[in-house]
PDB file of C-alpha atoms in Angstrom:
ATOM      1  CA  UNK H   1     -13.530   7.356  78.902  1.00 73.00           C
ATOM      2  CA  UNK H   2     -15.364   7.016  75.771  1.00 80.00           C
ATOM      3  CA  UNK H   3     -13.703   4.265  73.290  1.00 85.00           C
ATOM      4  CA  UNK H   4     -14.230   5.266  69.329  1.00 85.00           C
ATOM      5  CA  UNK H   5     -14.515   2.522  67.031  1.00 88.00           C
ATOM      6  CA  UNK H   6     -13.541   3.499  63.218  1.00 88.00           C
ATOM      7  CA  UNK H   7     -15.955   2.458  60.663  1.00 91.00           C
ATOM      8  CA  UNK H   8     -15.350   2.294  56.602  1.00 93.00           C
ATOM      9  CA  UNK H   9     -17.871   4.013  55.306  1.00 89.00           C
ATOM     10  CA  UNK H  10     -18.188   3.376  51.681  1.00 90.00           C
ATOM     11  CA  UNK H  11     -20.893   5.866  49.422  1.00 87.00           C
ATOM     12  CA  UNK H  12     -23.775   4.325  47.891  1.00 94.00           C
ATOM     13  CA  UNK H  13     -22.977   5.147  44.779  1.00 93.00           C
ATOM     14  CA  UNK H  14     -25.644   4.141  42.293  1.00 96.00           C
ATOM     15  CA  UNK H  15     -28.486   6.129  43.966  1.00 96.00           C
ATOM     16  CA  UNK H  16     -25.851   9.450  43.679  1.00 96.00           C
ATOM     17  CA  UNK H  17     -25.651   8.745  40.264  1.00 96.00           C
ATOM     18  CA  UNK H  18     -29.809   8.687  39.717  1.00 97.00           C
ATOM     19  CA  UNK H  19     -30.056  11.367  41.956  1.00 97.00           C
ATOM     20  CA  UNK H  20     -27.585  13.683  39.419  1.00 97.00           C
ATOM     21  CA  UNK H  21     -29.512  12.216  36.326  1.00 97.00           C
ATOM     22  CA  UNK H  22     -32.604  13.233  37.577  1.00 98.00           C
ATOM     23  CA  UNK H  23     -32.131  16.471  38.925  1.00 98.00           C
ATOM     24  CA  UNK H  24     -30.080  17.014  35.488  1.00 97.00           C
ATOM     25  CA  UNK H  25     -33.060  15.834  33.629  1.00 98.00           C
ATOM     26  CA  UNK H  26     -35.456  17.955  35.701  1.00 97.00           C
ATOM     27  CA  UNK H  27     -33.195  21.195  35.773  1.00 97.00           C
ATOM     28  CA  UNK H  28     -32.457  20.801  32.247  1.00 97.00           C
ATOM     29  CA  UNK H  29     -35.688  20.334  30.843  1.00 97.00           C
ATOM     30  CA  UNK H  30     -37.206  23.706  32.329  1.00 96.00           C
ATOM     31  CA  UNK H  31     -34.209  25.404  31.786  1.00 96.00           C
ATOM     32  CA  UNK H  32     -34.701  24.654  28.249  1.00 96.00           C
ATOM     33  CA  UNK H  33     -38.185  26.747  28.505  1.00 96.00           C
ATOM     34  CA  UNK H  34     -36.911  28.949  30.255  1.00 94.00           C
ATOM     35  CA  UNK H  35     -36.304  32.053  27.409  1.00 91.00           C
ATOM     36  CA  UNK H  36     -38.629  30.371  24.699  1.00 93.00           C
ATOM     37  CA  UNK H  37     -42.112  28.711  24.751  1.00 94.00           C
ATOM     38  CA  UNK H  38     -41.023  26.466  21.893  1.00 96.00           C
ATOM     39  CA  UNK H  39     -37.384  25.435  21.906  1.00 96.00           C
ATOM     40  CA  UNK H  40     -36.416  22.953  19.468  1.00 97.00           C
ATOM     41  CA  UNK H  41     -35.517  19.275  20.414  1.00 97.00           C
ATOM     42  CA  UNK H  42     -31.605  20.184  20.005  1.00 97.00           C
ATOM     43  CA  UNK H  43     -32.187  22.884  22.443  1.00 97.00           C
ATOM     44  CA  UNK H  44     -33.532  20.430  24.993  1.00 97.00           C
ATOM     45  CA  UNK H  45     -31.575  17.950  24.710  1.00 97.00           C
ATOM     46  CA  UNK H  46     -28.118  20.159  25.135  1.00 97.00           C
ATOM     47  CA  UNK H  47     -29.783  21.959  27.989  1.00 97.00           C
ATOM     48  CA  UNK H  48     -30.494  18.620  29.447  1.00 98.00           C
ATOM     49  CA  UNK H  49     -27.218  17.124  28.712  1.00 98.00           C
ATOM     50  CA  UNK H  50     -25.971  20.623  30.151  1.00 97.00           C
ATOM     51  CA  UNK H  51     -27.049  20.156  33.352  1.00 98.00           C
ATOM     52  CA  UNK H  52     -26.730  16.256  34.075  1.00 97.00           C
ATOM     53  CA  UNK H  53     -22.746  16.743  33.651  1.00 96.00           C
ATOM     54  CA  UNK H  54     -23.349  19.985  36.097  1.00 96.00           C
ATOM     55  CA  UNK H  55     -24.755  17.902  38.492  1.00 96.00           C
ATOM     56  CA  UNK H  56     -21.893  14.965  37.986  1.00 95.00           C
ATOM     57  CA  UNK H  57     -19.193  17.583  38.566  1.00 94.00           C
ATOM     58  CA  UNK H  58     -20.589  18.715  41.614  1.00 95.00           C
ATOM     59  CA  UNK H  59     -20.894  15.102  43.187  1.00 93.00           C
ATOM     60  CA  UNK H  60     -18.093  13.471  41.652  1.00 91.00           C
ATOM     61  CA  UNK H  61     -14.430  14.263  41.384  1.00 89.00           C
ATOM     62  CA  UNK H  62     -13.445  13.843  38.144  1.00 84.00           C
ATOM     63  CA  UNK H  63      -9.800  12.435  37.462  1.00 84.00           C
ATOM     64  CA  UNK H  64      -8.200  11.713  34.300  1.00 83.00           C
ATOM     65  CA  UNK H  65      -6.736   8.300  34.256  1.00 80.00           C
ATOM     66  CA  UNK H  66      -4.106   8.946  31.413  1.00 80.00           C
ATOM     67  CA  UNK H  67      -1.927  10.882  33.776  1.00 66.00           C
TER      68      UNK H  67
END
């Protein structure tokens, strides 16, 4: 019979965290072209914003520490 030894496995969470930033950055930036040829630097910068906390959310669970 097999034996099954339990490990801790513990995420590595820095590179997670660069991996969401940069897709965010990357995803955000083209999305920011993606209706206009010129958007304005407040345009980019929300649309980048935009997607780095999309890409948190889906990675992370988010839990408020006041309750």
């Amino acid at each position: 019979m097999a034996v099954i030894t339990a490990y801790i496995m513990k995420p590595k969470f820095l590179p997670v965290l660069e991996m969401c930033i940069e897709n965010g950055l990357t995803y955000g930036y083209r999305r920011a072209f993606k209706h206009t040829d010129e958007p304005t630097e407040e345009q980019i910068t929300s649309q980048i914003k935009d997607s780095i906390m999309h890409e948190l959310y889906e990675w992370f669970d988010m839990e408020n520490v006041n309750e």
